[in-house]
Coordinates of C-alpha atoms in Angstrom, one line a residue:
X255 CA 13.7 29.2 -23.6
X256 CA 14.6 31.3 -20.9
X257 CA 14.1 32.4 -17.6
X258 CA 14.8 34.3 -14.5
X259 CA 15.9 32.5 -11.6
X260 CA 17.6 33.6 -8.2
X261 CA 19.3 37.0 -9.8
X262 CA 20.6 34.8 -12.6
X263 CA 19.3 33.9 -15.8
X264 CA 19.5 29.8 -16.8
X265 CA 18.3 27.8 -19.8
X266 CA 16.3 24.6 -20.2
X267 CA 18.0 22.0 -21.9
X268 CA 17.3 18.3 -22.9
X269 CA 18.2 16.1 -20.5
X270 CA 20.6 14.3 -22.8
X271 CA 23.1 17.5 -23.1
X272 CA 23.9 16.9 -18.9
X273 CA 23.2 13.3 -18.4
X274 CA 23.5 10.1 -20.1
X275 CA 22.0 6.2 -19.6
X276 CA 24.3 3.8 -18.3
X277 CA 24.4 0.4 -18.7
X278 CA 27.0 -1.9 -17.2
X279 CA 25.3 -5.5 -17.4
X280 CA 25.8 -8.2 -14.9
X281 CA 24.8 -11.6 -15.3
X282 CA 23.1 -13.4 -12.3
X283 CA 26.1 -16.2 -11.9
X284 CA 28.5 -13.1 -12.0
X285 CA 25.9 -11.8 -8.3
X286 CA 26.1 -15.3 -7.2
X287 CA 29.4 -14.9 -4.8
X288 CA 28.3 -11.0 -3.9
X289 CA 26.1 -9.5 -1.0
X290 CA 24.7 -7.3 -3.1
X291 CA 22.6 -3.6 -2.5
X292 CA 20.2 -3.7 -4.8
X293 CA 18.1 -1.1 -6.1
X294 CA 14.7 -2.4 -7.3
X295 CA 10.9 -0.8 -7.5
X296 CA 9.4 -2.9 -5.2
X297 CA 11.5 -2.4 -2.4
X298 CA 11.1 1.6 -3.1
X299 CA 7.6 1.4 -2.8
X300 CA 7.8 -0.4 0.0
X301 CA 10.6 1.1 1.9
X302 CA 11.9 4.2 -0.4
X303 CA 15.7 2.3 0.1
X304 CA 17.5 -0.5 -1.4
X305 CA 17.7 -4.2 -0.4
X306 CA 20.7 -6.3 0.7
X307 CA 20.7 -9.4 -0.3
X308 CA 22.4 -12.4 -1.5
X309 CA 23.3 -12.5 -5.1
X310 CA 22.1 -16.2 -5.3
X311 CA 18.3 -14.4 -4.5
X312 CA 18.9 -12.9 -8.1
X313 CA 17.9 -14.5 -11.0
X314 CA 18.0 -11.5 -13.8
X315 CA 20.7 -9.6 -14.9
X316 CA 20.7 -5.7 -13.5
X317 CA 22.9 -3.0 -14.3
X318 CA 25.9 -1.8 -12.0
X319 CA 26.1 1.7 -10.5
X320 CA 28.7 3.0 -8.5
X321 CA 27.1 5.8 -6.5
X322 CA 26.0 9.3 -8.4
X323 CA 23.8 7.9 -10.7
X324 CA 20.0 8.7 -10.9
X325 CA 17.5 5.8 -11.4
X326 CA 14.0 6.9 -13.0
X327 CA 11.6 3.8 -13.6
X328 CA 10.3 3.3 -17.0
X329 CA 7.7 1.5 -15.7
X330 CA 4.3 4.1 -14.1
X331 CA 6.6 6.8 -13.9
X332 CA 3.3 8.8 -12.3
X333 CA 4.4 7.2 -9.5
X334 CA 7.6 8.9 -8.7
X335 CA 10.0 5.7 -8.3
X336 CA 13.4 7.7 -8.6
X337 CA 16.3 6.9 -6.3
X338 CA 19.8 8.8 -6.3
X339 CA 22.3 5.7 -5.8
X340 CA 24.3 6.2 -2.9
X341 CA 28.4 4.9 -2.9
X342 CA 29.0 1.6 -0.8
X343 CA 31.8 -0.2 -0.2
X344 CA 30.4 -3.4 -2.0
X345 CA 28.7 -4.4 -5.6
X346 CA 25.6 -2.2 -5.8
X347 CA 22.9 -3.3 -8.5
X348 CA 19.4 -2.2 -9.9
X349 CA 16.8 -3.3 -11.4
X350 CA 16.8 -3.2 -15.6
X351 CA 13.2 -1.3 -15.1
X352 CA 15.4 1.8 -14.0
X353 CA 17.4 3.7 -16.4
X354 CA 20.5 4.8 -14.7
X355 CA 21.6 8.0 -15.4
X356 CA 25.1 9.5 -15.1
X357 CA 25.2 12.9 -14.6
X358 CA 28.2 14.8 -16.8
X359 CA 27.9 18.4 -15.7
X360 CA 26.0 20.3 -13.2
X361 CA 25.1 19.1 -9.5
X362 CA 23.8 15.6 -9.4
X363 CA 21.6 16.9 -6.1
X364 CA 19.7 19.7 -8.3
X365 CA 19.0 16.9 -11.0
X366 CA 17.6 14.4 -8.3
X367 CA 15.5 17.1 -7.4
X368 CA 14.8 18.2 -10.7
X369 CA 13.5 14.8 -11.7
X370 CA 11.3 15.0 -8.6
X371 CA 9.5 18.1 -9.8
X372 CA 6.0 18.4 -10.8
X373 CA 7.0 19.7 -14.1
X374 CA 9.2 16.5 -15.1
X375 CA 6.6 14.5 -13.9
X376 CA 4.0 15.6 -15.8
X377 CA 6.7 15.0 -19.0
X378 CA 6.7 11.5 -18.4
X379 CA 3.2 10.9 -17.9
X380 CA 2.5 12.6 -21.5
X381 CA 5.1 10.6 -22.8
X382 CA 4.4 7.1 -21.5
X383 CA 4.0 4.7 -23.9
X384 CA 0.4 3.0 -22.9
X385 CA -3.3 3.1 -23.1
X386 CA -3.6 3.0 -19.5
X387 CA -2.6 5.3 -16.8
X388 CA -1.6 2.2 -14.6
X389 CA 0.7 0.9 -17.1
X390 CA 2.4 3.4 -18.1
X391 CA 6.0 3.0 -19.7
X392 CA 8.8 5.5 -20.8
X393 CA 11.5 5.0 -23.0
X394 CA 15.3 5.6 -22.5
X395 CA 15.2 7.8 -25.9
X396 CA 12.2 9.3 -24.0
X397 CA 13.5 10.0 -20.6
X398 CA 16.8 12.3 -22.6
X399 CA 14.2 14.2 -24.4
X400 CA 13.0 15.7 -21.2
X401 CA 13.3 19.4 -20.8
X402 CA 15.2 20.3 -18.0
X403 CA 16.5 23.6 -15.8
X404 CA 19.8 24.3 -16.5
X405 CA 20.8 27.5 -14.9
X406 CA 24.9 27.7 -13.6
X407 CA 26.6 25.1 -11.3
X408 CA 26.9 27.7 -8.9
X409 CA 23.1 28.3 -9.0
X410 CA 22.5 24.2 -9.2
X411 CA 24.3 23.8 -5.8
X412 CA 22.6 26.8 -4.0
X413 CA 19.0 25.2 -4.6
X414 CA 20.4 21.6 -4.2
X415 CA 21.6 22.9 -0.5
X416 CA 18.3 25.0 -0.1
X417 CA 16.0 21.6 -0.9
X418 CA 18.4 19.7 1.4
X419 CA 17.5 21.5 4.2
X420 CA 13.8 22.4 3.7
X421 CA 13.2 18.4 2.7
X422 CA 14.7 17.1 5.6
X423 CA 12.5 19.1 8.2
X424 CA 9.3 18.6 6.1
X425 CA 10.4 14.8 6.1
X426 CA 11.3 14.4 9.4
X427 CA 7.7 16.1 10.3
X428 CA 6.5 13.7 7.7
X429 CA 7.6 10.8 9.6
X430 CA 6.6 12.0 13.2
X431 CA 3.3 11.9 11.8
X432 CA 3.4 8.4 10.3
X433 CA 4.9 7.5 14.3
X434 CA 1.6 9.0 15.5
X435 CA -0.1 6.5 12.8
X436 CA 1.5 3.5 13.5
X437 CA 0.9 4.1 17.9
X438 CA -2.8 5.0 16.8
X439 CA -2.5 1.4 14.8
X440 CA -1.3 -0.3 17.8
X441 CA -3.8 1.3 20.0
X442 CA -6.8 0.0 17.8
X443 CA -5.4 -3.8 17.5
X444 CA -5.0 -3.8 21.4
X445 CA -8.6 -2.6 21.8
X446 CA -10.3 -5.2 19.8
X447 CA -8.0 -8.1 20.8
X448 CA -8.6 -7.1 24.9
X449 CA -12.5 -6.7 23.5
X450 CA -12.9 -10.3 21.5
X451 CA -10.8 -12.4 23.9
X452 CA -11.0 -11.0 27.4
X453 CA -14.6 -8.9 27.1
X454 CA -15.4 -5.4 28.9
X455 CA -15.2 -6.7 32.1
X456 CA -12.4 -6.7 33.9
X457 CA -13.2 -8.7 37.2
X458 CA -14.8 -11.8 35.6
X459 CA -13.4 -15.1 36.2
X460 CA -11.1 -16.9 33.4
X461 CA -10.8 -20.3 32.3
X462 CA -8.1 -21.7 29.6
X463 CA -9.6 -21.0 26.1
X464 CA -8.0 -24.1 24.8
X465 CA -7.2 -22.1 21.2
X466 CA -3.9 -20.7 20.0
X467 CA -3.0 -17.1 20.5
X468 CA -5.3 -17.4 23.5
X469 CA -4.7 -18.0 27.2
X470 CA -8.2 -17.5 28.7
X471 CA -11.3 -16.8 28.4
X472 CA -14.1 -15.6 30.6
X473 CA -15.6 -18.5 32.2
X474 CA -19.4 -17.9 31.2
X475 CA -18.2 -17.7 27.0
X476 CA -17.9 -20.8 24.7
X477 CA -15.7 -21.5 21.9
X478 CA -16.6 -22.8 18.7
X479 CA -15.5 -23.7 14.8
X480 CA -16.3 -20.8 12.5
X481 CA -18.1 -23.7 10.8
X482 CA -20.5 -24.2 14.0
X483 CA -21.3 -20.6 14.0
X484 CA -22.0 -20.0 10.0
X485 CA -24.8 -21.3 7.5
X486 CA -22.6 -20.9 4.6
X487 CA -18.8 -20.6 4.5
X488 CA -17.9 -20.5 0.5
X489 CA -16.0 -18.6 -2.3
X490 CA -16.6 -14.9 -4.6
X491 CA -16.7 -15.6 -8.9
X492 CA -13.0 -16.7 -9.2
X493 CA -13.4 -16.7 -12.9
X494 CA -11.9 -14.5 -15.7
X495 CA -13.0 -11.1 -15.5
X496 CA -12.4 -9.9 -18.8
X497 CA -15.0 -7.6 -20.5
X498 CA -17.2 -8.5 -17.7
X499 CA -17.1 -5.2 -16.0
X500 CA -20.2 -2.1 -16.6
X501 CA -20.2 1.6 -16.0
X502 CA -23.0 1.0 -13.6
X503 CA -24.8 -1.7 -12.2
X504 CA -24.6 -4.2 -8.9
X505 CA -21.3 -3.1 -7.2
X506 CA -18.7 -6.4 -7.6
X507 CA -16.4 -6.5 -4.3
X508 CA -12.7 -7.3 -4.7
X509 CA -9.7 -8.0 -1.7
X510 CA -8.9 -4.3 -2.9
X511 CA -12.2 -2.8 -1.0
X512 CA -11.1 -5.0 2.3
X513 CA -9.1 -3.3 4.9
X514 CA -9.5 -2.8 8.7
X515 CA -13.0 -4.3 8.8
X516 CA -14.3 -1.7 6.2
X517 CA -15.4 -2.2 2.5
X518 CA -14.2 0.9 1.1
X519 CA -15.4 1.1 -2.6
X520 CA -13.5 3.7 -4.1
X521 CA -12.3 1.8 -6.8
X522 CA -15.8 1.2 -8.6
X523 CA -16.4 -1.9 -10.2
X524 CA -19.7 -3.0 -11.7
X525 CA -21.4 -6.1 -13.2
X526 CA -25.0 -6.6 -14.7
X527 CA -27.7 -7.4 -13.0
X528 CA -28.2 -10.2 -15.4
X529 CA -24.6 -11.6 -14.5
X530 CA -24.9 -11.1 -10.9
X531 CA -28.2 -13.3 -10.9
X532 CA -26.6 -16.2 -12.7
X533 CA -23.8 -15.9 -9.7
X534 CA -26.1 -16.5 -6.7
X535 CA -23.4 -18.4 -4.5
X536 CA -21.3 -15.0 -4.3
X537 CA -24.4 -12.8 -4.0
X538 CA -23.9 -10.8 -0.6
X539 CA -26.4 -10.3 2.0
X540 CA -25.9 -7.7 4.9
X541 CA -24.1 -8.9 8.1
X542 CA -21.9 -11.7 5.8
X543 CA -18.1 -11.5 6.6
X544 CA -15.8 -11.4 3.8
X545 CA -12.5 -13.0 4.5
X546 CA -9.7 -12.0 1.3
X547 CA -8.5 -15.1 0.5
X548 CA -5.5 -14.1 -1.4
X549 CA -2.7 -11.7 -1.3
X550 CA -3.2 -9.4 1.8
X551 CA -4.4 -12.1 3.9
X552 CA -5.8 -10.9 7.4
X553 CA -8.1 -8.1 5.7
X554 CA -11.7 -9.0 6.7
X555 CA -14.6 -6.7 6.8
X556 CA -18.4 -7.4 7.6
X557 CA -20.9 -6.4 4.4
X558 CA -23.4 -3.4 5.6
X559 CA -26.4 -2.7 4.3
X560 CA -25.6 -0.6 1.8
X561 CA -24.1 -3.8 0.3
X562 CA -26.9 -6.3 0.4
X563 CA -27.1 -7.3 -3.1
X564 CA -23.3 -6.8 -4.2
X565 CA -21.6 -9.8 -5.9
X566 CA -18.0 -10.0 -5.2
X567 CA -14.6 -11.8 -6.6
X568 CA -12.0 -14.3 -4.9
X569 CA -13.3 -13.3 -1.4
X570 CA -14.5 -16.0 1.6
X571 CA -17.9 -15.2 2.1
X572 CA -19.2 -16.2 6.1
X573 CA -22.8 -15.7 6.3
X574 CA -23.5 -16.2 9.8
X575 CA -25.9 -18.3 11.7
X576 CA -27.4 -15.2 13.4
X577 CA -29.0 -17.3 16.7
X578 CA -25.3 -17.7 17.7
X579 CA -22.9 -15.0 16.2
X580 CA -23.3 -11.8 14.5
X581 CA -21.6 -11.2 12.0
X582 CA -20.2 -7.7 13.1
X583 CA -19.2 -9.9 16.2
X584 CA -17.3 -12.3 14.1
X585 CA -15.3 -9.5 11.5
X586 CA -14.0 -7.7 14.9
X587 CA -12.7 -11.4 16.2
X588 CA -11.1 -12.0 12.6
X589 CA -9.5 -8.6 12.9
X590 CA -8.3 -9.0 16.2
X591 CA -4.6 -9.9 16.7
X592 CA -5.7 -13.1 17.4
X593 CA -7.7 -13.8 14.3
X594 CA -4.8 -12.4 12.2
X595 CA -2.7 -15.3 13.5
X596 CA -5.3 -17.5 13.3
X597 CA -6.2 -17.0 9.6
X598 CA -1.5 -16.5 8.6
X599 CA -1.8 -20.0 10.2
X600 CA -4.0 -22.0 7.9
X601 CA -2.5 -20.1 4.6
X602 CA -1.0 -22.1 1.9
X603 CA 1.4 -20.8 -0.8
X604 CA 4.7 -19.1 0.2
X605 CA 5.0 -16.8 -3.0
X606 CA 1.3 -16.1 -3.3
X607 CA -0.5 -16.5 0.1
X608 CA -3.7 -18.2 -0.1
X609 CA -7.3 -19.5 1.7
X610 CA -9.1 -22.1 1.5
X611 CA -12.8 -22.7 2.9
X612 CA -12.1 -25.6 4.3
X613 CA -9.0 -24.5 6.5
X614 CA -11.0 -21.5 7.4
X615 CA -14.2 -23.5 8.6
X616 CA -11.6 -25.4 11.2
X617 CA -10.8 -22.1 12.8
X618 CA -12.1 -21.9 16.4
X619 CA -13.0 -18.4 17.6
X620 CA -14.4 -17.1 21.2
X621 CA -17.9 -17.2 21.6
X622 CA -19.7 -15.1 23.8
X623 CA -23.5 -14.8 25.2
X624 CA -25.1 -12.8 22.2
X625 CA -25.9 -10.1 24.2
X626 CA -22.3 -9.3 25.3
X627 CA -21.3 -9.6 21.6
X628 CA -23.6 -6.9 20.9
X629 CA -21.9 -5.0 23.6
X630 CA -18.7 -5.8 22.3
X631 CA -19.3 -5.1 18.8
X632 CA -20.9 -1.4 20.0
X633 CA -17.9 -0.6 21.9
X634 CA -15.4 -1.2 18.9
X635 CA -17.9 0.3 16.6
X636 CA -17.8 3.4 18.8
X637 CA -13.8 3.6 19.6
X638 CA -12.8 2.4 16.2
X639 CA -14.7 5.3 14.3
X640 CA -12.8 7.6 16.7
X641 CA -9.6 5.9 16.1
X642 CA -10.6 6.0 12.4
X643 CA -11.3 10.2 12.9
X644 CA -7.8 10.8 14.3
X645 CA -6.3 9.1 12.3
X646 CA -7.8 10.4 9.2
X647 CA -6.8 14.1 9.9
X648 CA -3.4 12.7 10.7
X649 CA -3.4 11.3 7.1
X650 CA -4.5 14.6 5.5
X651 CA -2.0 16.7 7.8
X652 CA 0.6 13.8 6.4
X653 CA -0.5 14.4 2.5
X654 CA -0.7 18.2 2.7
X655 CA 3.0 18.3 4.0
X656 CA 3.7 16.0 0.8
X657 CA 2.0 18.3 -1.5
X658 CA 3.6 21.2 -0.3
X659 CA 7.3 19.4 -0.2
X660 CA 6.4 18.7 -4.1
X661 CA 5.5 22.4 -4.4
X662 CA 8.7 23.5 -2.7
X663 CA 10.9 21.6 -5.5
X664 CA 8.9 22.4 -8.6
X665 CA 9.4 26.1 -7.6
X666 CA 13.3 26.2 -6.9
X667 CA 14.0 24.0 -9.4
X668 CA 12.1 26.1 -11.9
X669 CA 13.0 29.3 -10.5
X670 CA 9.9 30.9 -9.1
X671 CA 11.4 31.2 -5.5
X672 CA 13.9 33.4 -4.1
X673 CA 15.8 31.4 -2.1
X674 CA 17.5 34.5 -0.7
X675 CA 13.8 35.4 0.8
X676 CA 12.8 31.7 1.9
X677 CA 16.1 30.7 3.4

């Protein structure tokens, strides 16, 4: 196949004619004496860079690169989780879910970015070896089948130097933005931790709170065990969920809907009406707080109405005793700073952080007059939701410059730009 790209004219090739899969093994007691980089998909998710770490943290053989190399995951490769491994001084490592990839001729930039391209990526989806789009898995064999750009070195190292540039201001926008995010963050915990500890006004008089994380309170409020201030303090279904799930149905609530006191259900998940009946205990009622109790432990969100009726799995379920909290009062004081420390103090489980009811019920929390929590809660209502707005179009500014950086390299890798005219 050809095609016309920047004045020249390139051919596609498999990816095997320019690259092959490299696979120098090490065994952990060789990583045992080594500070090692290590290249692994976790930490690219999480960071988009290698770890350093101690080779005695290692406890599965990896394959050795040198620098050059490009790592594609076999593992959801929908996902994107490629790195180009830079050189270091010492023993760099990654993960045996990569396939390393030496490059043999042309510019190892231009394949980096090449791999990156929409067109690659929608290879490796049609390729993967599953029945399920979230596990997904590609095979060496598979990932040198790929059909690849291939116009002249020359060529390679213009667009490679082109994407360099354009990349780096669309990233460095990019990551101004996510600034702006995390400031907006820090703006919304300070609000409701001033709101649920100190109250709206300023002048009152203080008195020690007695409680961690806490100095004072006003003088006028109480404090009180969350199990004082709930009728029922118990757990979702923590049973096996296979085959249990409907196309529609009562909507079953999981720690994935939790975050920053909001059930957001865009992940739908169903169960019978039948089944949701013979589970009263984790049937929800409006105003309940649900606390997830493994995981992502600090996520808490109060159940609206729209929700009274849902069942839900593995979550703490707080139905309030409404003649002395609200529960809207008591999901802003769990999300607080404050109730974030609060609830990472009573976890158990290192590897897999956990709740349990009973630590949970010990938990002592501020307790205003009802009235002022009403106040409270209608102040953070109001200023969250515009914290929420901003931040919103700053996520959708944020994804549109990642769409169009994905454009960008799909089109000069594939030759539909002139990079003459976009330079």
């Amino acid at each position: 196949m050809v095609q016309k790209a920047f004045g020249c004219t390139s051919t596609k090739k498999r990816l095997r004619h320019v690259a092959k899969v490299v696979k120098r093994i090490i065994s952990p007691s060789q990583l045992s004496d080594h500070q090692v980089t290590h290249y692994s998909i976790p930490a690219l998710s999480s960071t988009g860079a290698p770890v350093i770490e101690s080779g005695t943290n290692i406890d599965s053989s990896k394959f050795i690169v040198t620098g050059g190399e490009l790592l594609v995951a076999k593992i959801n490769p929908h996902r994107g989780h490629l790195a180009l491994v830079k050189e270091t001084s010492g023993l760099t490592v990654c993960s045996s879910e990569f396939v390393p990839l030496d490059i043999l001729s042309g510019n190892r930039r231009f394949f980096w970015y090449v791999m990156q391209s929409s067109a690659v990526r929608q290879q490796l989806i049609s390729i993967g070896q599953s029945s399920t789009r979230s596990h997904m898995r590609v095979r060496p064999h598979d990932i040198l089948s790929l059909e690849v750009p291939a116009p002249s070195e020359s060529t390679q190292t213009a667009i490679a130097d082109f994407l360099d540039r354009k990349t780096a201001a669309i990233d460095e926008l990019i990551e101004k933005k996510q600034k702006l995010l995390a400031l907006l963050a820090e703006k919304r915990a300070a609000l409701i931790n001033q709101a649920v500890t100190k109250g709206l006004d300023p002048k009152v008089p203080m008195k020690d709170s007695g409680i961690p994380w806490i100095r004072s309170i006003p003088a006028h409020w109480k404090t009180a065990r969350i199990a004082n201030v709930t009728k029922k303090v118990t757990n979702g279904f923590v049973g096996p969920t296979r085959g249990l799930f409907v196309d529609h149905g009562i909507p079953y609530l999981q720690s994935l809907h939790i975050k920053n006191n909001r059930i957001i259900f865009d992940s739908h998940y169903f169960v019978t009406p039948e089944w949701s009946s013979s589970k009263k205990k984790s049937i929800l009622s409006a105003c309940d707080v649900l606390v997830v109790q493994t995981g992502d432990i600090g996520q808490v969100a109060v159940v609206p109405p729209e929700f009274e009726g849902a069942n839900c799995h593995a979550l703490i379920i707080l139905t309030p005793n409404l003649n002395d909290c609200h529960g809207e009062f008591l999901s802003w004081v769990l999300n607080s700073t404050f109730g974030f420390h609060s609830l990472k103090s009573v976890q158990t489980g290192a590897l897999h952080p956990h709740l349990n009811c009973t630590h949970v019920r010990e938990i002592r929390v501020p307790l205003p007059p009802k009235r002022e929590q009403d106040d409270i809660t209608r102040k953070l209502n109001h200023e969250s939701q515009s914290i929420f707005e901003v931040g919103r179009s700053i996520r959708k500014q944020t994804a549109l410059l990642a769409e169009y950086r994905q454009a960008l390299i799909t089109a000069a890798v594939t030759g539909q730009l002139d990079i003459g005219g976009a330079a």
